[in-house]
mmCIF file of C-alpha atoms in Angstrom:
data_model
loop_
_atom_site.group_PDB
_atom_site.id
_atom_site.type_symbol
_atom_site.label_atom_id
_atom_site.label_comp_id
_atom_site.label_asym_id
_atom_site.label_seq_id
_atom_site.Cartn_x
_atom_site.Cartn_y
_atom_site.Cartn_z
ATOM 1 C CA MET A 1422 21.487 7.263 32.752
ATOM 2 C CA ARG A 1423 24.094 5.399 30.796
ATOM 3 C CA LEU A 1424 22.752 4.274 27.432
ATOM 4 C CA THR A 1425 22.516 0.516 27.480
ATOM 5 C CA LEU A 1426 21.357 -0.397 23.975
ATOM 6 C CA PRO A 1427 23.315 -0.510 20.728
ATOM 7 C CA ARG A 1428 24.048 2.701 18.914
ATOM 8 C CA THR A 1429 21.249 2.007 16.449
ATOM 9 C CA LEU A 1430 19.044 3.826 18.963
ATOM 10 C CA LEU A 1431 21.348 6.487 20.307
ATOM 11 C CA ALA A 1432 20.913 8.884 17.402
ATOM 12 C CA ALA A 1433 17.125 8.536 17.465
ATOM 13 C CA ALA A 1434 14.724 10.688 19.422
ATOM 14 C CA LEU A 1435 12.947 8.970 22.259
ATOM 15 C CA THR A 1436 9.768 8.707 20.198
ATOM 16 C CA ALA A 1437 11.052 7.997 16.703
ATOM 17 C CA VAL A 1438 13.116 5.338 14.977
ATOM 18 C CA LEU A 1439 15.154 5.879 11.839
ATOM 19 C CA THR A 1440 14.403 3.103 9.390
ATOM 20 C CA GLY A 1441 14.699 4.534 5.938
ATOM 21 C CA PRO A 1442 13.280 7.094 3.589
ATOM 22 C CA LEU A 1443 9.657 6.909 4.803
ATOM 23 C CA LEU A 1444 7.853 10.055 5.929
ATOM 24 C CA THR A 1445 6.376 10.554 9.381
ATOM 25 C CA VAL A 1446 2.635 10.006 9.257
ATOM 26 C CA PRO A 1447 -0.136 9.808 11.875
ATOM 27 C CA ALA A 1448 -0.417 6.415 13.552
ATOM 28 C CA GLU A 1449 -3.869 5.755 12.101
ATOM 29 C CA ALA A 1450 -2.508 6.191 8.546
ATOM 30 C CA ALA A 1451 0.787 4.378 9.070
ATOM 31 C CA PRO A 1452 1.878 1.925 6.371
ATOM 32 C CA ALA A 1453 2.359 -1.718 7.206
ATOM 33 C CA ARG A 1454 5.177 -2.902 9.466
ATOM 34 C CA ARG A 1455 7.254 -5.203 7.261
ATOM 35 C CA ILE A 1456 9.253 -7.796 9.198
ATOM 36 C CA SER A 1457 10.800 -11.120 8.207
ATOM 37 C CA TYR A 1458 13.083 -13.607 9.943
ATOM 38 C CA THR A 1459 15.034 -16.233 7.976
ATOM 39 C CA GLU A 1460 17.501 -18.807 9.291
ATOM 40 C CA TRP A 1461 19.618 -21.750 8.178
ATOM 41 C CA SER A 1462 19.964 -24.549 10.723
ATOM 42 C CA THR A 1463 19.842 -27.967 9.041
ATOM 43 C CA ARG A 1464 22.149 -30.002 6.824
ATOM 44 C CA ALA A 1465 19.949 -29.217 3.825
ATOM 45 C CA ASP A 1466 19.872 -25.521 4.713
ATOM 46 C CA PHE A 1467 23.641 -25.207 4.864
ATOM 47 C CA ARG A 1468 24.191 -27.274 1.723
ATOM 48 C CA ALA A 1469 21.951 -24.830 -0.140
ATOM 49 C CA GLY A 1470 24.630 -22.175 0.429
ATOM 50 C CA GLU A 1471 28.142 -21.897 -0.964
ATOM 51 C CA MET A 1472 30.710 -23.820 1.076
ATOM 52 C CA ASP A 1473 34.398 -22.945 0.785
ATOM 53 C CA GLY A 1474 36.638 -24.776 3.225
ATOM 54 C CA VAL A 1475 33.780 -25.716 5.541
ATOM 55 C CA ARG A 1476 31.763 -28.886 5.918
ATOM 56 C CA VAL A 1477 28.434 -29.872 7.410
ATOM 57 C CA ALA A 1478 29.089 -32.270 10.272
ATOM 58 C CA ARG A 1479 26.826 -34.994 11.546
ATOM 59 C CA GLY A 1480 23.889 -33.280 13.202
ATOM 60 C CA GLY A 1481 23.867 -30.470 10.658
ATOM 61 C CA ALA A 1482 26.392 -27.997 12.119
ATOM 62 C CA LEU A 1483 29.008 -26.080 10.123
ATOM 63 C CA ARG A 1484 32.701 -26.670 10.898
ATOM 64 C CA ILE A 1485 36.011 -25.894 9.260
ATOM 65 C CA GLY A 1486 36.909 -28.613 6.782
ATOM 66 C CA SER A 1487 39.940 -27.938 4.570
ATOM 67 C CA PRO A 1488 40.810 -24.258 5.100
ATOM 68 C CA ILE A 1489 40.872 -22.087 1.980
ATOM 69 C CA GLY A 1490 43.369 -19.537 3.237
ATOM 70 C CA LYS A 1491 45.338 -17.930 6.031
ATOM 71 C CA ASP A 1492 45.413 -14.385 7.322
ATOM 72 C CA PHE A 1493 46.862 -12.350 10.160
ATOM 73 C CA TYR A 1494 44.533 -10.808 12.716
ATOM 74 C CA VAL A 1495 45.517 -8.259 15.332
ATOM 75 C CA ASP A 1496 43.139 -8.269 18.273
ATOM 76 C CA PRO A 1497 42.734 -4.522 18.933
ATOM 77 C CA HIS A 1498 41.730 -5.115 22.545
ATOM 78 C CA ASP A 1499 44.504 -7.290 23.965
ATOM 79 C CA GLY A 1500 47.693 -5.432 22.976
ATOM 80 C CA GLY A 1501 49.267 -8.628 21.695
ATOM 81 C CA PRO A 1502 50.996 -9.400 18.401
ATOM 82 C CA ALA A 1503 49.247 -10.442 15.214
ATOM 83 C CA LYS A 1504 48.174 -14.094 15.047
ATOM 84 C CA MET A 1505 47.939 -16.244 11.964
ATOM 85 C CA TYR A 1506 44.515 -17.833 11.444
ATOM 86 C CA GLU A 1507 43.261 -20.211 8.803
ATOM 87 C CA TYR A 1508 39.662 -20.112 7.717
ATOM 88 C CA GLY A 1509 36.735 -21.509 5.776
ATOM 89 C CA ARG A 1510 33.657 -19.664 4.596
ATOM 90 C CA TRP A 1511 29.950 -20.277 4.091
ATOM 91 C CA THR A 1512 27.747 -17.911 2.075
ATOM 92 C CA SER A 1513 23.980 -18.152 2.213
ATOM 93 C CA PRO A 1514 21.737 -18.154 -0.823
ATOM 94 C CA TRP A 1515 20.162 -14.806 -1.629
ATOM 95 C CA SER A 1516 17.083 -14.356 0.564
ATOM 96 C CA SER A 1517 14.138 -12.160 -0.458
ATOM 97 C CA PRO A 1518 11.714 -11.127 2.293
ATOM 98 C CA GLY A 1519 9.047 -9.968 -0.151
ATOM 99 C CA PHE A 1520 9.467 -6.263 0.581
ATOM 100 C CA ALA A 1521 12.145 -3.598 0.235
ATOM 101 C CA LEU A 1522 14.117 -3.848 3.484
ATOM 102 C CA THR A 1523 16.029 -1.032 5.143
ATOM 103 C CA GLU A 1524 17.422 -2.813 8.240
ATOM 104 C CA LEU A 1525 18.863 -6.218 9.075
ATOM 105 C CA VAL A 1526 19.985 -7.704 12.402
ATOM 106 C CA PRO A 1527 21.718 -11.124 12.295
ATOM 107 C CA SER A 1528 21.603 -13.903 14.897
ATOM 108 C CA TRP A 1529 23.616 -17.096 15.354
ATOM 109 C CA ASP A 1530 24.019 -20.120 17.595
ATOM 110 C CA ALA A 1531 27.670 -21.160 17.744
ATOM 111 C CA ARG A 1532 30.443 -22.578 19.895
ATOM 112 C CA THR A 1533 34.166 -22.167 19.518
ATOM 113 C CA ARG A 1534 37.035 -24.420 20.543
ATOM 114 C CA ARG A 1535 40.465 -23.301 21.624
ATOM 115 C CA ASP A 1536 41.621 -20.196 19.755
ATOM 116 C CA SER A 1537 38.836 -19.951 17.185
ATOM 117 C CA TRP A 1538 36.076 -17.466 16.340
ATOM 118 C CA ILE A 1539 33.533 -16.489 13.696
ATOM 119 C CA GLN A 1540 32.960 -13.433 11.548
ATOM 120 C CA VAL A 1541 29.467 -12.445 10.406
ATOM 121 C CA ALA A 1542 29.036 -10.165 7.380
ATOM 122 C CA VAL A 1543 26.006 -9.249 5.254
ATOM 123 C CA ARG A 1544 25.242 -7.501 1.994
ATOM 124 C CA GLY A 1545 22.134 -6.319 0.193
ATOM 125 C CA ARG A 1546 20.930 -6.099 -3.398
ATOM 126 C CA THR A 1547 18.521 -3.508 -4.776
ATOM 127 C CA ALA A 1548 15.682 -4.088 -7.217
ATOM 128 C CA SER A 1549 17.935 -2.798 -9.993
ATOM 129 C CA GLY A 1550 20.566 -5.425 -9.146
ATOM 130 C CA LYS A 1551 23.103 -3.147 -7.457
ATOM 131 C CA GLU A 1552 24.908 -4.957 -4.639
ATOM 132 C CA SER A 1553 26.516 -3.537 -1.558
ATOM 133 C CA THR A 1554 29.801 -4.945 -0.364
ATOM 134 C CA PHE A 1555 29.828 -7.513 2.435
ATOM 135 C CA ASP A 1556 29.937 -5.422 5.613
ATOM 136 C CA VAL A 1557 31.254 -7.092 8.775
ATOM 137 C CA ILE A 1558 28.784 -6.903 11.653
ATOM 138 C CA ALA A 1559 30.497 -9.117 14.226
ATOM 139 C CA ARG A 1560 33.709 -10.887 15.107
ATOM 140 C CA TRP A 1561 32.606 -13.201 17.886
ATOM 141 C CA ALA A 1562 33.630 -15.895 20.336
ATOM 142 C CA PRO A 1563 31.734 -16.839 23.495
ATOM 143 C CA GLY A 1564 34.722 -16.346 25.807
ATOM 144 C CA ASP A 1565 37.453 -13.718 26.053
ATOM 145 C CA ARG A 1566 40.642 -15.555 26.975
ATOM 146 C CA THR A 1567 42.097 -15.761 23.471
ATOM 147 C CA PHE A 1568 39.863 -13.376 21.521
ATOM 148 C CA HIS A 1569 37.820 -10.248 22.247
ATOM 149 C CA ARG A 1570 34.411 -10.112 20.511
ATOM 150 C CA THR A 1571 33.695 -6.900 18.652
ATOM 151 C CA SER A 1572 31.012 -5.281 16.556
ATOM 152 C CA SER A 1573 31.603 -2.925 13.669
ATOM 153 C CA GLN A 1574 30.835 0.655 12.709
ATOM 154 C CA GLY A 1575 30.633 2.638 9.480
ATOM 155 C CA SER A 1576 30.529 1.485 5.884
ATOM 156 C CA GLU A 1577 32.640 0.308 3.003
ATOM 157 C CA ASP A 1578 33.128 2.273 -0.200
ATOM 158 C CA ASP A 1579 29.818 1.338 -1.843
ATOM 159 C CA ASP A 1580 27.927 4.187 -0.148
ATOM 160 C CA ILE A 1581 24.629 2.327 -0.112
ATOM 161 C CA ALA A 1582 24.801 0.609 3.286
ATOM 162 C CA SER A 1583 26.392 0.979 6.694
ATOM 163 C CA VAL A 1584 26.727 -0.902 9.977
ATOM 164 C CA SER A 1585 25.911 0.485 13.396
ATOM 165 C CA THR A 1586 27.028 -1.999 16.068
ATOM 166 C CA ASP A 1587 24.579 -4.842 15.450
ATOM 167 C CA THR A 1588 22.451 -3.469 12.605
ATOM 168 C CA PHE A 1589 23.059 -3.385 8.850
ATOM 169 C CA ARG A 1590 21.168 -0.438 7.381
ATOM 170 C CA SER A 1591 20.588 0.802 3.855
ATOM 171 C CA ASP A 1592 21.567 4.391 3.204
ATOM 172 C CA SER A 1593 18.922 7.078 2.817
ATOM 173 C CA GLY A 1594 16.915 6.621 -0.350
ATOM 174 C CA VAL A 1595 18.087 3.015 -0.833
ATOM 175 C CA ALA A 1596 16.236 -0.218 -0.056
ATOM 176 C CA PHE A 1597 17.267 -3.813 -0.659
ATOM 177 C CA THR A 1598 15.002 -6.480 -2.093
ATOM 178 C CA SER A 1599 17.322 -9.371 -1.159
ATOM 179 C CA TRP A 1600 20.287 -10.078 1.083
ATOM 180 C CA GLN A 1601 23.025 -12.574 1.889
ATOM 181 C CA VAL A 1602 24.956 -13.477 5.012
ATOM 182 C CA GLU A 1603 28.601 -14.531 4.849
ATOM 183 C CA LEU A 1604 29.962 -16.596 7.722
ATOM 184 C CA THR A 1605 33.730 -17.058 8.084
ATOM 185 C CA LEU A 1606 35.099 -19.600 10.554
ATOM 186 C CA PHE A 1607 38.624 -18.952 11.891
ATOM 187 C CA ARG A 1608 41.047 -21.081 13.902
ATOM 188 C CA LYS A 1609 44.621 -20.456 14.896
ATOM 189 C CA ALA A 1610 46.880 -21.782 12.150
ATOM 190 C CA GLY A 1611 48.301 -25.194 12.912
ATOM 191 C CA THR A 1612 45.574 -26.161 15.376
ATOM 192 C CA ARG A 1613 42.578 -28.439 14.894
ATOM 193 C CA GLY A 1614 39.956 -26.623 16.945
ATOM 194 C CA THR A 1615 37.044 -25.212 15.000
ATOM 195 C CA PRO A 1616 33.967 -23.102 15.527
ATOM 196 C CA VAL A 1617 30.745 -25.099 15.382
ATOM 197 C CA VAL A 1618 27.786 -23.150 13.988
ATOM 198 C CA ASP A 1619 24.346 -24.634 14.526
ATOM 199 C CA THR A 1620 22.241 -21.748 13.227
ATOM 200 C CA VAL A 1621 22.686 -18.449 11.440
ATOM 201 C CA GLY A 1622 19.897 -16.131 10.397
ATOM 202 C CA ALA A 1623 18.683 -12.560 10.269
ATOM 203 C CA MET A 1624 15.682 -10.366 10.874
ATOM 204 C CA THR A 1625 14.940 -7.868 8.110
ATOM 205 C CA SER A 1626 12.493 -5.015 8.354
ATOM 206 C CA ARG A 1627 11.031 -1.888 6.839
ATOM 207 C CA LEU A 1628 9.083 0.093 9.395
ATOM 208 C CA PRO A 1629 6.870 3.159 9.304
ATOM 209 C CA ASP A 1630 8.406 6.237 10.900
ATOM 210 C CA VAL A 1631 5.690 7.108 13.415
ATOM 211 C CA SER A 1632 5.635 8.967 16.711
ATOM 212 C CA SER A 1633 2.880 6.826 18.217
ATOM 213 C CA VAL A 1634 0.825 3.703 17.594
ATOM 214 C CA ARG A 1635 -2.720 2.649 18.334
ATOM 215 C CA THR A 1636 -3.065 0.303 21.287
ATOM 216 C CA SER A 1637 -3.628 -3.271 20.194
ATOM 217 C CA ARG A 1638 -6.584 -5.250 21.510
ATOM 218 C CA PRO A 1639 -5.790 -7.853 24.195
ATOM 219 C CA GLY A 1640 -5.250 -11.315 22.768
ATOM 220 C CA VAL A 1641 -4.710 -14.922 23.794
ATOM 221 C CA ALA A 1642 -2.557 -14.469 26.926
ATOM 222 C CA ARG A 1643 -4.905 -12.494 29.165
ATOM 223 C CA GLY A 1644 -4.473 -13.677 32.742
ATOM 224 C CA ILE A 1645 -1.267 -15.639 32.029
ATOM 225 C CA THR A 1646 1.950 -14.812 33.915
ATOM 226 C CA LEU A 1647 5.055 -16.980 33.563
ATOM 227 C CA ASP A 1648 7.137 -17.762 36.646
ATOM 228 C CA VAL A 1649 10.272 -15.933 35.535
ATOM 229 C CA PRO A 1650 12.774 -15.238 38.353
ATOM 230 C CA ARG A 1651 13.366 -11.609 39.279
ATOM 231 C CA TYR A 1652 16.867 -10.145 39.043
ATOM 232 C CA SER A 1653 17.781 -6.490 39.482
ATOM 233 C CA GLN A 1654 20.589 -4.937 37.464
ATOM 234 C CA MET A 1655 20.923 -2.163 40.048
ATOM 235 C CA ILE A 1656 22.274 -4.450 42.771
ATOM 236 C CA HIS A 1657 25.372 -4.793 40.589
ATOM 237 C CA GLU A 1658 26.184 -1.081 40.612
ATOM 238 C CA GLY A 1659 29.964 -0.647 40.503
ATOM 239 C CA ASP A 1660 30.740 -4.239 39.495
ATOM 240 C CA TYR A 1661 33.503 -4.706 36.936
ATOM 241 C CA GLN A 1662 34.129 -1.368 35.276
ATOM 242 C CA GLU A 1663 35.904 -3.221 32.479
ATOM 243 C CA PHE A 1664 32.542 -4.789 31.553
ATOM 244 C CA GLY A 1665 30.392 -1.687 31.887
ATOM 245 C CA GLY A 1666 30.276 -1.209 35.635
ATOM 246 C CA GLY A 1667 26.974 -2.903 36.443
ATOM 247 C CA GLY A 1668 23.884 -0.942 37.443
ATOM 248 C CA GLU A 1669 22.295 1.004 34.602
ATOM 249 C CA ALA A 1670 24.613 -0.598 32.045
ATOM 250 C CA TRP A 1671 23.515 -4.206 32.578
ATOM 251 C CA CYS A 1672 19.827 -4.341 31.646
ATOM 252 C CA SER A 1673 20.440 -6.661 28.689
ATOM 253 C CA PRO A 1674 22.517 -9.409 30.373
ATOM 254 C CA THR A 1675 20.264 -9.211 33.446
ATOM 255 C CA SER A 1676 17.158 -9.721 31.308
ATOM 256 C CA THR A 1677 18.865 -12.544 29.426
ATOM 257 C CA SER A 1678 19.782 -14.173 32.745
ATOM 258 C CA MET A 1679 16.177 -13.974 33.955
ATOM 259 C CA VAL A 1680 14.991 -15.952 30.943
ATOM 260 C CA LEU A 1681 17.767 -18.520 31.351
ATOM 261 C CA GLY A 1682 16.784 -18.833 35.001
ATOM 262 C CA TYR A 1683 13.175 -19.448 33.961
ATOM 263 C CA TYR A 1684 14.333 -22.406 31.874
ATOM 264 C CA ASP A 1685 16.707 -23.586 34.637
ATOM 265 C CA ARG A 1686 19.528 -23.101 32.144
ATOM 266 C CA LEU A 1687 21.822 -20.666 33.927
ATOM 267 C CA PRO A 1688 25.562 -21.388 33.566
ATOM 268 C CA ALA A 1689 27.126 -23.884 35.951
ATOM 269 C CA ARG A 1690 28.679 -22.454 39.104
ATOM 270 C CA ARG A 1691 32.172 -23.322 37.932
ATOM 271 C CA GLN A 1692 31.734 -20.973 34.981
ATOM 272 C CA TYR A 1693 31.257 -17.937 37.206
ATOM 273 C CA ALA A 1694 33.594 -19.052 39.990
ATOM 274 C CA TRP A 1695 35.781 -16.067 39.053
ATOM 275 C CA VAL A 1696 33.112 -13.742 40.523
ATOM 276 C CA PRO A 1697 33.592 -13.173 44.283
ATOM 277 C CA SER A 1698 31.031 -15.001 46.394
ATOM 278 C CA ARG A 1699 29.937 -11.731 48.024
ATOM 279 C CA HIS A 1700 28.388 -10.623 44.724
ATOM 280 C CA PRO A 1701 24.640 -11.282 44.476
ATOM 281 C CA ASN A 1702 23.396 -13.191 41.424
ATOM 282 C CA ARG A 1703 26.960 -13.896 40.290
ATOM 283 C CA PHE A 1704 25.716 -15.384 37.013
ATOM 284 C CA VAL A 1705 24.660 -11.864 35.940
ATOM 285 C CA ASP A 1706 28.270 -10.669 36.262
ATOM 286 C CA HIS A 1707 29.230 -13.648 34.104
ATOM 287 C CA ALA A 1708 26.588 -12.813 31.494
ATOM 288 C CA ALA A 1709 27.792 -9.200 31.374
ATOM 289 C CA ARG A 1710 31.359 -10.319 30.738
ATOM 290 C CA MET A 1711 30.346 -12.842 28.062
ATOM 291 C CA THR A 1712 28.086 -10.407 26.196
ATOM 292 C CA PHE A 1713 30.469 -7.448 26.418
ATOM 293 C CA ASP A 1714 31.218 -5.848 23.058
ATOM 294 C CA TYR A 1715 34.746 -4.457 23.143
ATOM 295 C CA GLU A 1716 34.118 -2.099 20.215
ATOM 296 C CA TYR A 1717 30.779 -0.742 21.401
ATOM 297 C CA ASP A 1718 32.116 -0.791 24.981
ATOM 298 C CA GLY A 1719 28.937 -2.184 26.482
ATOM 299 C CA THR A 1720 26.753 -5.225 27.087
ATOM 300 C CA GLY A 1721 23.754 -4.152 24.986
ATOM 301 C CA ASN A 1722 24.683 -5.718 21.650
ATOM 302 C CA TRP A 1723 21.492 -7.558 20.696
ATOM 303 C CA PRO A 1724 22.862 -10.651 18.879
ATOM 304 C CA PHE A 1725 25.745 -10.971 21.353
ATOM 305 C CA ASN A 1726 23.088 -11.519 24.030
ATOM 306 C CA THR A 1727 21.120 -14.070 22.025
ATOM 307 C CA ALA A 1728 24.328 -15.881 21.028
ATOM 308 C CA TYR A 1729 25.233 -16.089 24.721
ATOM 309 C CA ALA A 1730 21.778 -17.382 25.632
ATOM 310 C CA ALA A 1731 21.777 -19.971 22.835
ATOM 311 C CA GLN A 1732 24.724 -21.770 24.436
ATOM 312 C CA TYR A 1733 22.518 -22.650 27.397
ATOM 313 C CA ALA A 1734 18.913 -22.576 26.182
ATOM 314 C CA ASP A 1735 19.476 -24.232 22.776
ATOM 315 C CA HIS A 1736 17.890 -21.565 20.558
ATOM 316 C CA ALA A 1737 17.834 -17.754 20.581
ATOM 317 C CA PHE A 1738 17.440 -15.030 17.976
ATOM 318 C CA VAL A 1739 16.667 -11.352 17.504
ATOM 319 C CA THR A 1740 13.477 -10.324 15.728
ATOM 320 C CA ARG A 1741 10.775 -7.679 15.796
ATOM 321 C CA LEU A 1742 7.115 -8.080 16.685
ATOM 322 C CA ARG A 1743 4.245 -6.090 15.202
ATOM 323 C CA ASN A 1744 2.391 -5.520 18.474
ATOM 324 C CA LEU A 1745 1.694 -7.057 21.860
ATOM 325 C CA ARG A 1746 -0.751 -9.537 20.371
ATOM 326 C CA GLN A 1747 2.244 -11.334 18.870
ATOM 327 C CA ALA A 1748 4.023 -11.231 22.245
ATOM 328 C CA GLU A 1749 0.913 -12.799 23.769
ATOM 329 C CA ARG A 1750 1.200 -15.774 21.417
ATOM 330 C CA LEU A 1751 4.723 -16.402 22.691
ATOM 331 C CA ILE A 1752 3.684 -16.016 26.326
ATOM 332 C CA LYS A 1753 0.838 -18.482 25.832
ATOM 333 C CA ALA A 1754 3.409 -20.924 24.426
ATOM 334 C CA GLY A 1755 5.454 -20.504 27.630
ATOM 335 C CA ILE A 1756 8.172 -18.331 26.061
ATOM 336 C CA PRO A 1757 9.111 -15.053 27.844
ATOM 337 C CA VAL A 1758 10.061 -12.176 25.546
ATOM 338 C CA ILE A 1759 12.853 -9.646 26.144
ATOM 339 C CA ALA A 1760 11.766 -6.283 24.715
ATOM 340 C CA SER A 1761 13.763 -3.167 23.874
ATOM 341 C CA VAL A 1762 12.058 0.082 24.903
ATOM 342 C CA ALA A 1763 12.755 3.796 25.210
ATOM 343 C CA PHE A 1764 10.596 6.452 26.817
ATOM 344 C CA GLY A 1765 10.595 10.032 27.996
ATOM 345 C CA PRO A 1766 9.689 11.501 31.377
ATOM 346 C CA ASP A 1767 6.407 10.171 32.758
ATOM 347 C CA GLU A 1768 5.635 8.151 29.613
ATOM 348 C CA LEU A 1769 5.616 4.752 31.382
ATOM 349 C CA ASP A 1770 3.706 4.904 34.649
ATOM 350 C CA GLY A 1771 5.168 2.776 37.423
ATOM 351 C CA ALA A 1772 8.614 2.395 35.850
ATOM 352 C CA PRO A 1773 11.546 2.471 38.305
ATOM 353 C CA ILE A 1774 13.372 4.948 36.045
ATOM 354 C CA ARG A 1775 11.878 8.223 34.813
ATOM 355 C CA SER A 1776 13.180 8.019 31.247
ATOM 356 C CA THR A 1777 15.638 6.112 29.090
ATOM 357 C CA ASN A 1778 17.102 6.227 25.603
ATOM 358 C CA GLY A 1779 17.259 2.427 25.597
ATOM 359 C CA HIS A 1780 16.358 -0.297 28.058
ATOM 360 C CA LEU A 1781 15.662 -4.062 28.066
ATOM 361 C CA MET A 1782 13.030 -5.813 30.159
ATOM 362 C CA VAL A 1783 11.267 -9.175 30.126
ATOM 363 C CA ILE A 1784 7.604 -9.497 29.167
ATOM 364 C CA VAL A 1785 6.390 -12.293 31.457
ATOM 365 C CA GLY A 1786 2.612 -12.072 31.103
ATOM 366 C CA PHE A 1787 -0.590 -10.087 30.836
ATOM 367 C CA THR A 1788 -3.384 -9.112 33.183
ATOM 368 C CA GLU A 1789 -7.002 -10.074 32.531
ATOM 369 C CA THR A 1790 -7.523 -6.645 30.969
ATOM 370 C CA GLY A 1791 -4.470 -6.959 28.718
ATOM 371 C CA ASP A 1792 -1.956 -4.780 30.518
ATOM 372 C CA VAL A 1793 1.668 -5.941 30.390
ATOM 373 C CA VAL A 1794 3.329 -7.813 33.254
ATOM 374 C CA VAL A 1795 7.112 -7.459 33.109
ATOM 375 C CA ASN A 1796 10.277 -8.162 35.005
ATOM 376 C CA ASP A 1797 11.972 -4.769 34.836
ATOM 377 C CA PRO A 1798 15.640 -5.137 35.890
ATOM 378 C CA ALA A 1799 15.924 -1.385 36.541
ATOM 379 C CA ALA A 1800 14.118 -1.923 39.850
ATOM 380 C CA PRO A 1801 16.377 -1.284 42.848
ATOM 381 C CA ARG A 1802 15.953 -4.742 44.411
ATOM 382 C CA ASN A 1803 15.114 -8.227 43.176
ATOM 383 C CA ARG A 1804 11.818 -8.225 45.046
ATOM 384 C CA THR A 1805 10.609 -5.067 43.244
ATOM 385 C CA VAL A 1806 11.427 -6.219 39.694
ATOM 386 C CA ARG A 1807 7.862 -7.406 38.865
ATOM 387 C CA ARG A 1808 5.820 -4.520 37.394
ATOM 388 C CA THR A 1809 2.586 -4.013 35.493
ATOM 389 C CA TYR A 1810 2.546 -1.407 32.724
ATOM 390 C CA ASP A 1811 -0.335 0.118 30.816
ATOM 391 C CA ARG A 1812 -0.689 -1.664 27.475
ATOM 392 C CA GLY A 1813 -0.859 1.482 25.370
ATOM 393 C CA GLN A 1814 2.025 3.187 27.159
ATOM 394 C CA PHE A 1815 4.178 0.095 26.769
ATOM 395 C CA GLU A 1816 3.484 -0.285 23.038
ATOM 396 C CA ASN A 1817 4.380 3.386 22.514
ATOM 397 C CA ALA A 1818 7.642 2.915 24.412
ATOM 398 C CA TRP A 1819 8.458 -0.127 22.288
ATOM 399 C CA LEU A 1820 7.111 -0.016 18.720
ATOM 400 C CA PRO A 1821 8.035 3.531 17.581
ATOM 401 C CA THR A 1822 11.451 3.436 19.290
ATOM 402 C CA SER A 1823 13.164 0.068 18.783
ATOM 403 C CA GLY A 1824 10.673 -1.008 16.137
ATOM 404 C CA GLY A 1825 9.292 -3.729 18.422
ATOM 405 C CA LEU A 1826 12.659 -5.449 18.809
ATOM 406 C CA VAL A 1827 12.800 -8.560 21.002
ATOM 407 C CA TYR A 1828 15.023 -11.473 21.981
ATOM 408 C CA VAL A 1829 13.304 -14.852 21.644
ATOM 409 C CA ILE A 1830 15.052 -17.500 23.783
ATOM 410 C CA ARG A 1831 13.798 -21.059 24.123
ATOM 411 C CA THR A 1832 14.836 -24.624 24.843
ATOM 412 C CA ALA A 1833 14.713 -27.375 22.237
ATOM 413 C CA ASP A 1834 11.498 -28.779 23.703
ATOM 414 C CA GLN A 1835 9.806 -25.356 23.859
ATOM 415 C CA GLU A 1836 7.996 -25.046 20.556
ATOM 416 C CA LEU A 1837 7.350 -21.696 18.925
ATOM 417 C CA PRO A 1838 3.682 -21.050 18.161
ATOM 418 C CA ALA A 1839 2.574 -21.525 14.562
ATOM 419 C CA ARG A 1840 4.748 -19.292 12.401
ATOM 420 C CA SER A 1841 3.737 -15.662 12.611
ATOM 421 C CA PRO A 1842 3.601 -13.788 9.324
ATOM 422 C CA GLY A 1843 7.308 -13.873 8.626
ATOM 423 C CA ASN A 1844 8.919 -12.727 11.843
ATOM 424 C CA TRP A 1845 9.665 -16.040 13.552
#
């Protein structure tokens, strides 16, 4: 099976996640799962940061104001000449999650106009005050006509942090007590178009390195199943090799499309008119194209998917949950949850695939006994997408592998439940 999640998982065993210098311990003795999500989304939020060449527009969004500089950029994926861009920059205040973090995944809600794009970079600071450099995580635009969105790999010369596709990670033996995000807005020199950034934030975490977890007790969503439409990724097998080729490669954009369909917020037909009418669920082909990461060469970049969804559903971000009880709170609030899982042979009874190093599916509800009702896009047909998985098996395919990673997508009138301890 083609690996469909970011490379943050590809080097991990199916039953372990690499999150820092912690030792593997039995599940019953595992230390706490530390998770925090912080975002900036209002006029006051953005004004609390450092603004250089950007301004906060009416409504609270960041835009380019008076650019502070110009630079050439060569798009490595279009074969064209270097272009001159002018830019402004916003830097967040230092944020402290209250624990020593080892991983960070950013999220953003943004739009771009004409030939413009954004760059997202982060850095960390240790308890002793040592700072990493700002490492670029993403260069992003929602379309691909004038710019090809890319992630990043590797590290700078500081040797205390690195980037793997969509995740900023401290090096072994290092943990950060605070962090900053740096957002740079670019537009083609001499033009007046500008990116518009409504929200930028990040999930930080420090997780126990465990091979299994205890099954959580059923919570508040027993017997609730949301009416999320069912889309199969497998019916797209062979579609658009330049965007991953459909089938096994498209679990993330297919899951994202299911949630947008639930909110009746799929893109307008004119936006996917380029997809031949013979293709089923043409909006999934569109989502795959608009989430495709030209550096990673796939559609599984986590924040690229939430950034795509945010254009239609108003708000979307990447976070981690501590267990299924937290997912139940979101389901009860009417919010489906896209979860990242990995499992070995025969470790998830009833799954349409025998094993996977990384897969996305939508949690849509829970049975009366607390088992998990999902829309699993790996099913061969739309009508077979709805599945029910054993609660304990699901948590062990989710928490020790991706660390409980999820996409949370909602509309402006869909309120999050009362803030969970830190992670939304």
